[in-house]
Coordinates of C-alpha atoms in Angstrom, one line a residue:
M1068 CA 4.8 -14.4 47.3
I1069 CA 2.9 -15.9 44.5
F1070 CA 4.2 -15.2 41.2
R1071 CA 2.1 -15.1 38.2
H1072 CA 2.7 -13.2 34.7
R1073 CA 1.1 -13.3 31.1
F1074 CA 3.2 -12.1 28.2
D1075 CA 1.7 -10.4 25.1
P1076 CA 1.3 -13.6 23.1
T1077 CA 3.3 -11.6 20.1
S1078 CA 6.4 -11.1 22.1
L1079 CA 7.3 -14.9 22.3
R1080 CA 9.0 -15.3 19.0
E1081 CA 11.0 -18.2 17.7
Y1082 CA 14.4 -17.1 18.4
D1083 CA 14.1 -14.3 21.1
I1084 CA 11.4 -12.4 23.1
R1085 CA 10.9 -8.9 21.8
G1086 CA 8.3 -6.4 21.4
T1087 CA 7.3 -2.6 21.3
V1088 CA 8.3 -1.0 24.7
G1089 CA 5.4 0.3 26.4
K1090 CA 2.8 -1.5 24.4
T1091 CA 3.8 -5.3 24.2
L1092 CA 7.0 -5.2 26.6
G1093 CA 8.1 -3.5 29.6
P1094 CA 9.9 -4.1 32.8
E1095 CA 7.3 -6.4 34.2
D1096 CA 8.0 -8.7 31.4
A1097 CA 11.7 -8.6 31.9
Y1098 CA 11.1 -9.4 35.6
A1099 CA 9.1 -12.3 34.5
I1100 CA 11.9 -13.5 32.0
G1101 CA 14.5 -13.3 34.9
R1102 CA 12.2 -15.2 37.2
T1103 CA 11.3 -17.9 34.8
F1104 CA 14.5 -18.3 33.0
A1105 CA 16.6 -18.5 36.3
S1106 CA 14.2 -21.2 37.4
V1107 CA 15.1 -23.2 34.4
V1108 CA 18.8 -22.7 35.2
A1109 CA 18.1 -23.7 38.7
G1110 CA 16.4 -26.8 37.5
E1111 CA 19.5 -27.9 35.6
G1112 CA 21.6 -27.5 38.7
G1113 CA 23.1 -24.1 37.8
R1114 CA 23.6 -20.9 39.7
T1115 CA 25.2 -18.2 37.5
V1116 CA 23.6 -15.9 35.0
V1117 CA 25.3 -13.3 33.0
I1118 CA 23.3 -10.2 31.9
G1119 CA 24.1 -7.6 29.4
Y1120 CA 22.2 -4.9 27.5
D1121 CA 22.6 -2.7 24.2
G1122 CA 22.3 1.0 23.9
R1123 CA 18.6 1.4 23.5
L1124 CA 17.0 4.0 25.7
S1125 CA 14.8 1.4 27.3
S1126 CA 17.5 -1.1 27.9
P1127 CA 18.8 0.0 31.2
A1128 CA 15.3 -0.2 33.0
L1129 CA 14.7 -3.7 31.3
E1130 CA 17.9 -4.9 32.5
R1131 CA 17.4 -3.7 36.1
A1132 CA 13.9 -5.6 36.1
L1133 CA 15.5 -8.7 34.6
V1134 CA 18.3 -8.8 37.2
E1135 CA 15.8 -8.5 40.0
G1136 CA 13.9 -11.3 38.7
A1137 CA 16.8 -13.6 38.3
M1138 CA 18.1 -12.7 41.9
A1139 CA 14.4 -13.5 43.3
S1140 CA 15.1 -17.1 41.8
G1141 CA 18.3 -17.5 43.7
M1142 CA 20.8 -16.6 40.9
D1143 CA 24.1 -15.2 41.3
V1144 CA 24.0 -12.6 38.5
V1145 CA 27.1 -11.3 36.6
R1146 CA 26.3 -7.9 35.0
I1147 CA 28.4 -6.7 32.2
G1148 CA 26.9 -3.5 31.2
C1149 CA 26.3 -2.1 27.8
G1150 CA 27.9 -3.6 24.8
P1151 CA 27.4 -5.9 21.8
T1152 CA 25.5 -9.3 21.9
P1153 CA 28.7 -11.2 21.1
M1154 CA 30.5 -9.7 24.1
L1155 CA 27.8 -11.5 26.2
Y1156 CA 28.2 -14.8 24.7
F1157 CA 32.0 -14.4 25.1
A1158 CA 31.5 -13.5 28.8
S1159 CA 29.2 -16.5 29.2
A1160 CA 31.9 -18.8 27.7
D1161 CA 34.7 -17.3 29.4
L1162 CA 33.2 -17.3 32.8
N1163 CA 31.7 -20.7 32.3
A1164 CA 28.0 -19.4 33.2
D1165 CA 25.1 -21.5 33.4
G1166 CA 22.8 -19.2 31.5
A1167 CA 23.0 -15.6 29.9
V1168 CA 20.4 -13.1 28.8
M1169 CA 21.0 -10.1 26.6
V1170 CA 19.0 -7.1 26.6
T1171 CA 18.7 -6.1 22.9
G1172 CA 16.1 -4.9 20.0
S1173 CA 19.1 -5.9 17.7
H1174 CA 18.3 -4.3 14.3
N1175 CA 14.6 -3.3 15.2
P1176 CA 13.3 0.2 15.4
P1177 CA 14.5 2.4 18.5
D1178 CA 11.1 1.8 20.4
H1179 CA 11.3 -1.9 20.1
N1180 CA 13.4 -4.2 22.6
G1181 CA 13.9 -7.8 23.3
F1182 CA 16.0 -10.6 25.1
K1183 CA 18.3 -13.1 23.6
I1184 CA 18.9 -16.1 25.8
V1185 CA 21.6 -18.7 26.2
L1186 CA 21.4 -21.7 28.4
A1187 CA 24.9 -23.6 29.1
N1188 CA 26.3 -21.8 26.2
R1189 CA 23.8 -23.1 23.9
P1190 CA 20.8 -21.2 22.2
F1191 CA 17.7 -21.2 24.0
F1192 CA 14.6 -20.9 21.5
G1193 CA 11.6 -22.3 20.1
P1194 CA 9.7 -24.6 22.3
Q1195 CA 12.1 -23.4 25.3
I1196 CA 10.9 -19.8 24.8
A1197 CA 7.2 -20.8 24.7
M1198 CA 8.0 -22.8 27.9
L1199 CA 8.8 -19.5 29.8
G1200 CA 5.5 -18.2 28.7
Q1201 CA 3.7 -21.3 30.2
M1202 CA 5.8 -21.2 33.4
A1203 CA 4.8 -17.4 34.0
A1204 CA 1.2 -17.8 33.5
T1205 CA 1.2 -20.9 35.8
G1206 CA 3.6 -19.7 38.4
T1207 CA 5.9 -22.7 37.9
V1208 CA 8.9 -21.2 39.4
V1209 CA 11.4 -22.0 42.1
A1210 CA 10.9 -20.6 45.6
Q1211 CA 11.6 -17.1 46.0
A1212 CA 15.1 -16.5 47.3
S1213 CA 17.7 -13.9 47.5
G1214 CA 20.7 -14.1 44.7
T1215 CA 23.4 -11.9 44.4
T1216 CA 24.9 -9.4 41.8
R1217 CA 28.1 -8.1 41.0
M1218 CA 29.6 -5.8 38.1
V1219 CA 32.2 -7.4 35.9
D1220 CA 34.0 -5.3 33.1
V1221 CA 34.7 -7.9 30.1
K1222 CA 35.5 -5.4 27.5
A1223 CA 39.3 -5.6 27.9
A1224 CA 39.3 -9.5 28.1
Y1225 CA 36.9 -9.5 24.9
I1226 CA 39.0 -7.3 23.1
D1227 CA 42.2 -9.2 24.1
R1228 CA 40.5 -12.4 22.8
L1229 CA 39.5 -10.9 19.7
L1230 CA 43.1 -10.1 18.7
R1231 CA 44.6 -13.1 20.0
G1232 CA 45.2 -15.6 17.3
R1233 CA 45.0 -13.0 14.3
E1234 CA 47.3 -13.9 11.4
N1235 CA 50.0 -11.4 10.8
D1236 CA 48.8 -8.8 8.2
T1237 CA 50.7 -8.9 4.9
R1238 CA 49.8 -5.2 4.4
A1239 CA 48.3 -2.6 6.6
L1240 CA 45.0 -1.5 5.5
N1241 CA 42.8 1.7 5.4
V1242 CA 39.3 0.8 6.9
V1243 CA 36.0 2.7 7.6
W1244 CA 34.0 1.2 10.5
D1245 CA 30.4 2.3 11.0
C1246 CA 28.8 1.4 14.4
G1247 CA 25.4 2.9 13.5
N1248 CA 25.4 4.4 17.2
G1249 CA 24.8 0.8 18.3
A1250 CA 26.1 -1.2 21.0
A1251 CA 29.5 -1.9 19.3
G1252 CA 30.7 1.7 19.4
D1253 CA 32.9 1.5 22.5
V1254 CA 34.3 -1.8 22.0
V1255 CA 35.2 -0.9 18.4
S1256 CA 36.9 2.4 19.3
L1257 CA 39.0 0.5 21.5
L1258 CA 39.7 -2.4 19.2
V1259 CA 40.9 -0.4 16.3
K1260 CA 43.7 1.2 18.4
H1261 CA 45.3 -2.1 18.3
L1262 CA 45.0 -2.8 14.5
P1263 CA 47.8 -1.8 12.0
G1264 CA 46.8 0.5 9.4
R1265 CA 44.3 3.6 9.2
H1266 CA 40.8 3.1 11.0
R1267 CA 38.1 5.6 10.9
V1268 CA 35.2 4.9 13.3
L1269 CA 31.6 6.4 12.2
N1270 CA 28.8 6.8 14.5
G1271 CA 30.8 5.4 17.5
A1272 CA 28.8 7.0 20.2
I1273 CA 26.3 4.7 21.6
D1274 CA 22.7 6.5 21.0
G1275 CA 19.6 4.4 21.3
R1276 CA 17.8 7.0 19.0
F1277 CA 20.0 6.2 16.3
P1278 CA 20.3 9.6 14.9
A1279 CA 22.9 8.8 11.9
H1280 CA 20.6 6.1 10.3
H1281 CA 18.9 2.8 11.4
P1282 CA 21.4 0.1 12.4
D1283 CA 20.5 -2.5 9.7
P1284 CA 23.4 -3.2 7.4
T1285 CA 21.4 -5.5 5.3
I1286 CA 19.5 -2.6 3.9
P1287 CA 21.5 -0.7 1.4
A1288 CA 20.1 2.8 2.3
N1289 CA 21.6 2.2 5.6
L1290 CA 25.3 1.7 4.0
R1291 CA 25.1 5.1 2.2
Q1292 CA 27.1 7.1 4.8
L1293 CA 29.8 4.3 5.0
I1294 CA 30.0 4.0 1.1
A1295 CA 30.6 7.8 0.7
A1296 CA 33.1 7.5 3.5
V1297 CA 35.2 4.6 1.8
R1298 CA 35.2 6.5 -1.5
H1299 CA 36.3 9.6 0.0
D1300 CA 39.0 8.1 2.1
G1301 CA 40.1 5.8 -0.7
A1302 CA 39.9 3.1 2.0
D1303 CA 40.3 -0.7 1.2
L1304 CA 36.8 -1.5 2.7
G1305 CA 34.1 -0.5 5.0
I1306 CA 32.6 -2.6 7.8
A1307 CA 29.0 -2.0 9.3
F1308 CA 27.2 -3.6 12.2
D1309 CA 23.6 -3.9 13.4
G1310 CA 22.3 -2.4 16.6
D1311 CA 23.9 -5.2 18.7
A1312 CA 26.9 -6.2 16.3
D1313 CA 25.9 -9.7 15.9
R1314 CA 25.3 -9.1 12.0
L1315 CA 28.1 -7.7 9.7
G1316 CA 27.9 -5.5 6.5
V1317 CA 30.8 -5.0 4.1
V1318 CA 31.4 -2.7 1.2
D1319 CA 34.6 -3.1 -1.1
D1320 CA 37.0 -0.3 -2.0
T1321 CA 34.6 1.0 -4.8
G1322 CA 31.8 1.3 -2.3
A1323 CA 30.0 -1.7 -3.7
I1324 CA 28.0 -4.0 -1.3
V1325 CA 29.6 -7.3 -0.7
W1326 CA 26.6 -9.3 -0.1
A1327 CA 26.5 -11.9 2.9
D1328 CA 26.5 -15.0 0.7
Q1329 CA 29.5 -13.5 -1.2
L1330 CA 31.4 -12.7 1.9
L1331 CA 30.8 -16.3 3.3
L1332 CA 32.4 -17.5 0.2
I1333 CA 35.4 -15.4 0.4
L1334 CA 35.7 -16.3 4.2
A1335 CA 35.2 -20.1 3.3
R1336 CA 38.0 -20.1 0.7
D1337 CA 40.5 -18.7 2.9
M1338 CA 39.5 -20.9 5.9
L1339 CA 39.9 -24.0 3.7
R1340 CA 43.8 -23.2 3.1
T1341 CA 44.3 -24.6 6.5
R1342 CA 41.1 -26.4 7.1
P1343 CA 40.7 -28.5 4.2
G1344 CA 37.6 -30.6 4.2
A1345 CA 36.0 -28.5 6.8
T1346 CA 32.1 -28.3 6.9
I1347 CA 30.8 -24.9 6.0
I1348 CA 26.9 -24.1 6.4
A1349 CA 25.0 -21.6 4.4
D1350 CA 21.3 -20.7 5.0
I1351 CA 18.6 -21.7 2.4
K1352 CA 18.5 -18.3 1.1
A1353 CA 22.1 -18.2 -0.1
S1354 CA 23.3 -18.2 -3.8
Q1355 CA 23.9 -21.7 -5.4
V1356 CA 27.2 -20.3 -6.1
V1357 CA 28.2 -20.5 -2.4
F1358 CA 27.6 -24.3 -2.2
D1359 CA 29.2 -25.0 -5.6
E1360 CA 32.3 -23.2 -5.0
I1361 CA 32.9 -24.3 -1.2
G1362 CA 32.8 -27.9 -2.9
R1363 CA 35.5 -26.9 -5.5
A1364 CA 37.7 -25.4 -2.9
G1365 CA 37.5 -28.6 -0.9
G1366 CA 35.1 -27.8 1.6
R1367 CA 31.8 -29.7 2.6
P1368 CA 29.0 -27.4 2.0
D1369 CA 25.7 -27.8 4.0
M1370 CA 22.3 -26.1 3.3
W1371 CA 20.4 -25.3 6.5
K1372 CA 17.5 -23.3 7.9
S1373 CA 17.7 -19.6 8.4
G1374 CA 18.1 -18.2 11.9
H1375 CA 21.1 -17.7 14.3
S1376 CA 19.7 -20.2 16.7
Q1377 CA 19.1 -23.1 14.0
M1378 CA 22.6 -22.4 12.7
K1379 CA 24.4 -22.8 16.1
D1380 CA 22.5 -25.8 16.6
R1381 CA 23.5 -27.2 13.3
M1382 CA 27.0 -26.3 13.9
A1383 CA 27.2 -28.4 17.0
E1384 CA 25.4 -31.3 15.2
T1385 CA 27.8 -31.5 12.2
G1386 CA 31.2 -30.1 13.7
A1387 CA 30.9 -27.4 11.0
L1388 CA 33.8 -24.7 11.4
L1389 CA 31.9 -21.9 9.6
A1390 CA 28.5 -21.0 8.9
G1391 CA 26.8 -17.8 7.6
E1392 CA 23.4 -16.3 6.6
M1393 CA 22.0 -13.9 4.2
S1394 CA 21.0 -11.7 7.1
G1395 CA 24.7 -11.1 8.1
H1396 CA 25.1 -13.5 10.7
F1397 CA 28.8 -15.3 10.7
F1398 CA 29.6 -18.1 13.0
F1399 CA 33.3 -19.1 13.3
A1400 CA 34.1 -22.4 15.3
D1401 CA 37.8 -22.1 13.8
R1402 CA 39.6 -20.3 16.4
W1403 CA 36.5 -19.0 18.0
Y1404 CA 33.7 -20.2 19.9
G1405 CA 30.9 -20.9 17.4
F1406 CA 28.6 -18.3 18.3
D1407 CA 27.7 -15.4 15.6
D1408 CA 30.1 -12.4 16.2
A1409 CA 30.2 -9.7 13.6
L1410 CA 33.4 -8.1 15.1
Y1411 CA 35.2 -11.4 15.2
A1412 CA 34.0 -11.9 11.4
A1413 CA 35.2 -8.4 10.6
L1414 CA 38.7 -9.2 11.9
R1415 CA 39.1 -12.5 9.9
L1416 CA 38.0 -10.5 6.8
L1417 CA 40.8 -7.8 7.4
D1418 CA 43.2 -11.0 7.6
V1419 CA 42.0 -12.0 4.2
A1420 CA 41.8 -8.7 2.6
S1421 CA 45.5 -7.9 3.9
R1422 CA 46.7 -11.1 2.0
L1423 CA 44.8 -10.6 -1.3
D1424 CA 46.8 -9.9 -4.4
G1425 CA 44.6 -7.0 -5.4
P1426 CA 41.7 -5.2 -4.0
L1427 CA 38.7 -6.6 -2.5
S1428 CA 36.7 -5.4 -5.4
A1429 CA 38.4 -7.7 -7.8
T1430 CA 37.9 -10.8 -5.6
R1431 CA 34.2 -9.8 -5.7
R1432 CA 34.2 -9.4 -9.4
A1433 CA 35.9 -12.6 -10.0
L1434 CA 33.2 -14.6 -8.1
P1435 CA 30.9 -16.5 -10.7
A1436 CA 28.0 -14.2 -11.8
T1437 CA 24.3 -14.8 -11.5
V1438 CA 21.1 -12.6 -11.7
S1439 CA 18.9 -12.5 -8.4
T1440 CA 16.3 -11.0 -6.4
P1441 CA 17.1 -9.5 -3.0
E1442 CA 15.2 -11.1 0.0
L1443 CA 11.4 -10.2 -0.6
R1444 CA 9.1 -10.0 2.4
F1445 CA 5.4 -9.4 1.7
A1446 CA 2.6 -9.6 4.4
C1447 CA 0.8 -12.9 5.1
P1448 CA -1.2 -13.5 8.4
D1449 CA 0.5 -15.6 10.9
T1450 CA -2.6 -17.9 10.9
R1451 CA -2.1 -18.4 7.0
K1452 CA 1.7 -18.2 6.3
F1453 CA 2.6 -21.8 7.1
D1454 CA -0.6 -23.2 5.4
V1455 CA 0.5 -21.4 2.3
I1456 CA 3.7 -23.2 2.4
T1457 CA 2.1 -26.5 3.0
E1458 CA -0.1 -26.1 -0.2
V1459 CA 2.7 -25.0 -2.5
A1460 CA 4.8 -27.9 -1.2
A1461 CA 2.0 -30.2 -2.0
R1462 CA 1.5 -28.9 -5.6
L1463 CA 5.4 -29.2 -6.1
A1464 CA 5.6 -32.8 -5.0
Q1465 CA 2.5 -33.7 -7.2
A1466 CA 4.5 -31.9 -10.3
G1467 CA 7.6 -33.9 -9.5
A1468 CA 9.7 -30.7 -8.8
T1469 CA 13.1 -30.8 -7.4
V1470 CA 12.7 -29.5 -3.9
R1471 CA 14.5 -28.8 -0.7
D1472 CA 12.1 -28.6 2.1
I1473 CA 14.3 -28.1 5.4
D1474 CA 13.1 -24.4 5.6
G1475 CA 9.8 -23.9 3.3
V1476 CA 10.6 -24.8 -0.3
R1477 CA 13.6 -24.3 -2.4
V1478 CA 12.8 -25.2 -6.0
T1479 CA 15.6 -26.1 -8.3
T1480 CA 15.0 -25.9 -12.2
P1481 CA 17.3 -25.8 -15.3
D1482 CA 16.9 -21.9 -14.9
G1483 CA 18.3 -21.7 -11.4
W1484 CA 16.1 -21.7 -8.2
W1485 CA 13.5 -20.0 -6.4
L1486 CA 12.5 -20.0 -2.6
L1487 CA 9.4 -19.4 -0.6
R1488 CA 9.4 -19.8 3.3
A1489 CA 7.4 -18.4 6.0
S1490 CA 9.1 -16.0 8.5
N1491 CA 9.6 -17.0 12.0
T1492 CA 9.5 -13.3 13.2
Q1493 CA 7.0 -11.5 11.2
A1494 CA 3.6 -12.1 9.8
A1495 CA 5.1 -12.4 6.3
L1496 CA 6.2 -14.7 3.7
V1497 CA 9.9 -14.6 2.2
A1498 CA 11.0 -15.3 -1.5
R1499 CA 14.1 -15.2 -3.3
A1500 CA 15.1 -16.4 -6.8
E1501 CA 18.5 -16.6 -8.7
G1502 CA 19.0 -17.4 -12.4
A1503 CA 22.0 -17.4 -14.6
T1504 CA 20.4 -14.7 -16.8
Q1505 CA 17.7 -12.0 -16.7
A1506 CA 15.5 -14.3 -18.7
A1507 CA 16.0 -17.3 -16.5
L1508 CA 15.2 -15.2 -13.6
D1509 CA 12.1 -13.8 -15.1
R1510 CA 10.8 -17.5 -15.7
L1511 CA 11.6 -18.2 -12.0
K1512 CA 9.7 -15.3 -10.7
A1513 CA 6.7 -16.3 -12.9
A1514 CA 6.8 -19.8 -11.3
L1515 CA 7.1 -18.4 -7.9
S1516 CA 4.1 -15.8 -8.7
A1517 CA 2.0 -18.8 -10.1
Q1518 CA 2.3 -20.7 -6.9
L1519 CA 1.4 -17.7 -4.9
A1520 CA -1.6 -16.9 -7.0
L1521 CA -3.0 -20.4 -6.6
S1522 CA -2.9 -20.1 -2.7
G1523 CA -4.5 -16.7 -3.1
V1524 CA -1.8 -14.8 -1.9
A1525 CA -1.2 -11.0 -3.1
L1526 CA 1.7 -11.1 -5.3
P1527 CA 5.2 -9.4 -4.2
D1528 CA 6.4 -6.5 -6.3
F1529 CA 8.9 -8.0 -8.5
S1530 CA 9.5 -4.7 -10.3
G1531 CA 13.2 -3.5 -10.6
Q1532 CA 13.9 -6.6 -8.2
A1533 CA 17.1 -8.1 -9.8
T1534 CA 20.5 -7.6 -9.1
A1535 CA 23.9 -8.9 -10.6
H1536 CA 25.3 -11.2 -7.7

């Protein structure tokens, strides 16, 4: 049977494949992904592909079609069922699989879905994803064959591995966990039974409609229920996950949000007690405080591109033991596998919190203070966004500005820094700025706005966009 397929071009993204179910993504796309990716695995001499899926209503049908496509390319498919994306990464490593695919819409709206792909336990992204589109369009796949499939329940092994190697808690904690009705629910409900202290799980039932709130812990509005529960219970902290549990959100004992770069610094300082001199990576959107304080704590800070696939590649390249992004992805290669796992990062944080002399809020308040904007996203056509960055970079170079250009432009001045980069996943530009004072931040925002105006881009709404950090 001749195989040909054309993906909607908007579905083939930088880090994954995703779209709106029934419009730009469907079971025929899932079959094509299975057929083409399995052909890549076969070309590398591989035979085994692990497949899992999240709790979205469309995920079971997409998973079945994906399995069929992989089997048609001769793969031995290991199906691990519904669970978090990090559990798929664990299963791939634990089973020494040749490839792995997760059906997940991550933190996107309920009618969206997608696929995250791993080849030989390394991220499969960028040109590799584009290659799948070319293979499907040209029918460049291995001859049709009859693969095999088997179900393997890895939840118990994953939980056991999460718990193994935890440091002894100095004190038992009172913790609230918000699964957001996402794919972490079943695993978290089992995991907390093995932890000392008091643990309350919110929205643990996996429900792809996300009835409680949208599962994106980077948006403060989605943390309101968790904050209220932490304050009501007098809890030590609250933990939140996104839809597939590879991103982590945290609130302290007062209900204040611990931003992802602050959390990375807290985790880094603790790890450096036993791993002095370790390389620790933060993405280009992180506070300068993170890089400065990691250095003061005896670590080697490294600024890198945003994106979970970029981070994993950079960790492998540098031998870094920890990395983190403002989006809430945390990657431990210290006593873990190096992939982004919000459940494991949460357990590491519990270890840290149990040893603190005071509450987590005291540690947060003791961090060096700055004033910053949140991450600002504003529309810019895909056909224009990278050109804007090129134009801004050229003007900055002509002006002799101090710029890091590994991912967009991050400009450092005596007032602080500002960032402008093109989103890899949306028709948008991304901006952020951080200053020592409000007046310094205002000057940085003015400089950023001036550059955007010179490129004819509508300015983002900066009103009220400043937070103590």
